[in-house]
XYZ file of C-alpha atoms in Angstrom:
169
model
C -20.868 -149.387 88.963
C -21.188 -146.160 90.604
C -23.214 -145.655 93.698
C -24.560 -142.292 94.744
C -25.824 -141.986 98.484
C -26.272 -138.230 98.564
C -28.042 -137.324 95.604
C -25.559 -137.514 92.891
C -22.848 -135.247 94.337
C -20.401 -137.833 94.679
C -19.938 -141.434 93.401
C -18.178 -144.223 94.379
C -17.366 -146.818 92.142
C -18.295 -150.385 93.247
C -16.686 -153.579 92.214
C -19.078 -155.370 89.766
C -18.473 -158.659 88.039
C -18.008 -158.103 84.153
C -19.899 -161.324 83.513
C -23.282 -159.670 85.386
C -24.389 -157.197 82.617
C -26.232 -153.956 83.774
C -29.774 -154.112 82.492
C -31.513 -150.955 83.837
C -30.495 -147.972 85.712
C -32.600 -146.145 88.323
C -31.915 -142.157 89.203
C -34.693 -141.614 91.551
C -37.474 -143.896 93.278
C -40.407 -143.393 91.009
C -38.353 -144.707 88.064
C -39.362 -142.012 86.069
C -35.993 -139.926 85.671
C -32.761 -140.917 84.219
C -34.468 -144.366 83.468
C -32.832 -146.395 81.006
C -33.498 -150.168 80.287
C -33.812 -152.793 77.459
C -30.117 -152.057 76.656
C -26.840 -153.555 77.400
C -24.630 -150.916 79.034
C -21.208 -151.360 77.770
C -19.389 -148.503 79.780
C -20.570 -145.827 82.165
C -18.224 -142.812 82.523
C -18.875 -139.977 84.702
C -19.496 -136.457 82.825
C -18.509 -133.000 83.293
C -20.987 -131.187 85.325
C -22.306 -134.301 87.228
C -23.794 -136.197 84.392
C -23.223 -139.502 83.006
C -21.835 -140.736 79.886
C -23.177 -144.378 78.912
C -22.622 -146.648 76.086
C -25.073 -149.008 75.531
C -25.906 -151.857 72.909
C -29.511 -152.712 71.845
C -30.571 -155.955 71.033
C -33.863 -157.911 69.841
C -33.688 -160.642 72.509
C -36.828 -162.412 71.120
C -34.393 -163.428 68.405
C -32.810 -167.034 69.271
C -30.272 -166.370 66.611
C -28.813 -163.271 68.469
C -26.406 -161.853 65.619
C -24.054 -158.497 65.870
C -25.963 -157.148 62.833
C -29.445 -157.370 64.706
C -28.125 -154.986 67.421
C -27.666 -151.094 67.501
C -25.297 -149.195 69.518
C -25.888 -146.037 71.339
C -24.109 -143.429 73.213
C -26.486 -141.361 75.880
C -25.367 -138.567 78.288
C -27.662 -137.591 81.199
C -27.361 -134.293 82.334
C -27.280 -133.391 86.156
C -30.839 -132.928 85.624
C -32.014 -136.154 84.367
C -32.169 -134.984 80.718
C -31.275 -137.655 78.502
C -29.595 -137.217 74.776
C -29.117 -140.203 72.973
C -26.947 -141.032 69.644
C -27.371 -143.929 67.599
C -24.004 -144.829 66.769
C -24.615 -147.567 64.176
C -25.296 -151.301 63.407
C -22.934 -154.193 63.814
C -20.709 -152.306 66.570
C -18.756 -154.003 69.092
C -18.066 -151.158 71.516
C -14.881 -151.331 73.503
C -14.031 -148.515 75.836
C -14.890 -145.144 76.720
C -12.061 -142.418 77.216
C -12.428 -139.123 77.967
C -9.146 -137.042 76.618
C -7.998 -133.485 77.083
C -10.392 -130.554 76.065
C -13.244 -132.120 75.983
C -12.120 -134.685 73.073
C -14.391 -138.235 73.643
C -13.137 -141.671 72.085
C -14.863 -144.782 71.540
C -12.699 -147.793 70.705
C -14.192 -151.092 69.385
C -14.918 -153.041 66.445
C -17.180 -153.261 63.506
C -18.020 -156.689 62.052
C -17.591 -156.788 58.391
C -20.121 -156.940 55.603
C -19.477 -160.578 55.402
C -19.676 -161.317 58.923
C -16.208 -162.819 58.452
C -13.935 -160.724 60.106
C -13.827 -158.029 62.526
C -12.934 -154.813 61.805
C -10.861 -151.992 64.648
C -12.540 -148.557 64.595
C -12.605 -145.787 67.042
C -15.238 -142.790 66.854
C -14.454 -139.498 67.795
C -16.445 -136.604 69.745
C -15.415 -132.678 70.264
C -18.476 -131.344 71.467
C -19.533 -133.895 74.608
C -21.357 -136.669 72.845
C -23.924 -134.537 70.719
C -22.287 -135.661 66.991
C -19.543 -138.416 66.571
C -17.202 -139.309 63.229
C -16.925 -142.852 62.450
C -12.916 -143.638 61.646
C -13.115 -147.323 60.073
C -8.899 -149.146 60.416
C -9.777 -151.804 57.919
C -7.534 -154.160 59.587
C -7.859 -156.239 62.876
C -5.399 -155.038 65.731
C -3.891 -156.910 68.364
C -5.211 -153.899 70.841
C -6.268 -150.358 70.938
C -5.932 -147.788 73.928
C -6.482 -143.981 74.145
C -3.943 -141.430 75.882
C -6.282 -138.927 77.756
C -3.918 -136.670 78.607
C -2.272 -136.563 75.074
C -5.215 -137.398 72.844
C -2.959 -139.716 71.379
C -4.497 -143.212 69.780
C -2.635 -146.448 70.204
C -2.937 -149.589 68.617
C -0.703 -153.067 68.202
C -0.905 -154.947 64.904
C 1.325 -157.593 63.905
C 3.451 -157.254 66.456
C 3.845 -153.399 65.435
C 2.864 -150.306 67.514
C 1.174 -147.435 65.991
C 0.023 -143.933 66.880
C -2.371 -141.399 66.221
C -3.266 -137.894 67.257
C -6.500 -137.317 67.628
C -6.418 -133.128 68.339
């Protein structure tokens, strides 16, 4: 979670317990500009020119049997003037982390629930245009973990005690 006391010129990261999901974000006293609600925010990153990137997951909370196939994942970019750009990323996605690489590359790592709902498949999404469009890449397997080196634009994954990498330029 980030806090600004100077109208968004500077942000300070606050310690926020991971067990307490953020339910809404307000950017002014009226709540009319930059308002995000009714979603689970999985990641927030500062964006160029004092904007913000959000990864969100939207659920139908009225359904008692909440399942991954009944949620959708979105990428939201809020510009400095609080204009919102939303991209639907897809269904059955469990978003992990949002990375900002060199030359404006954005990478999201996470998992996708298989069609049979019996396993999770690692996946990543790449954007080279500040999140306006995304390409989906399915690893078709389940790794122990994935990370992205923001200095080199290299994706790393650990699978079956072996380390693999892929250049994403």
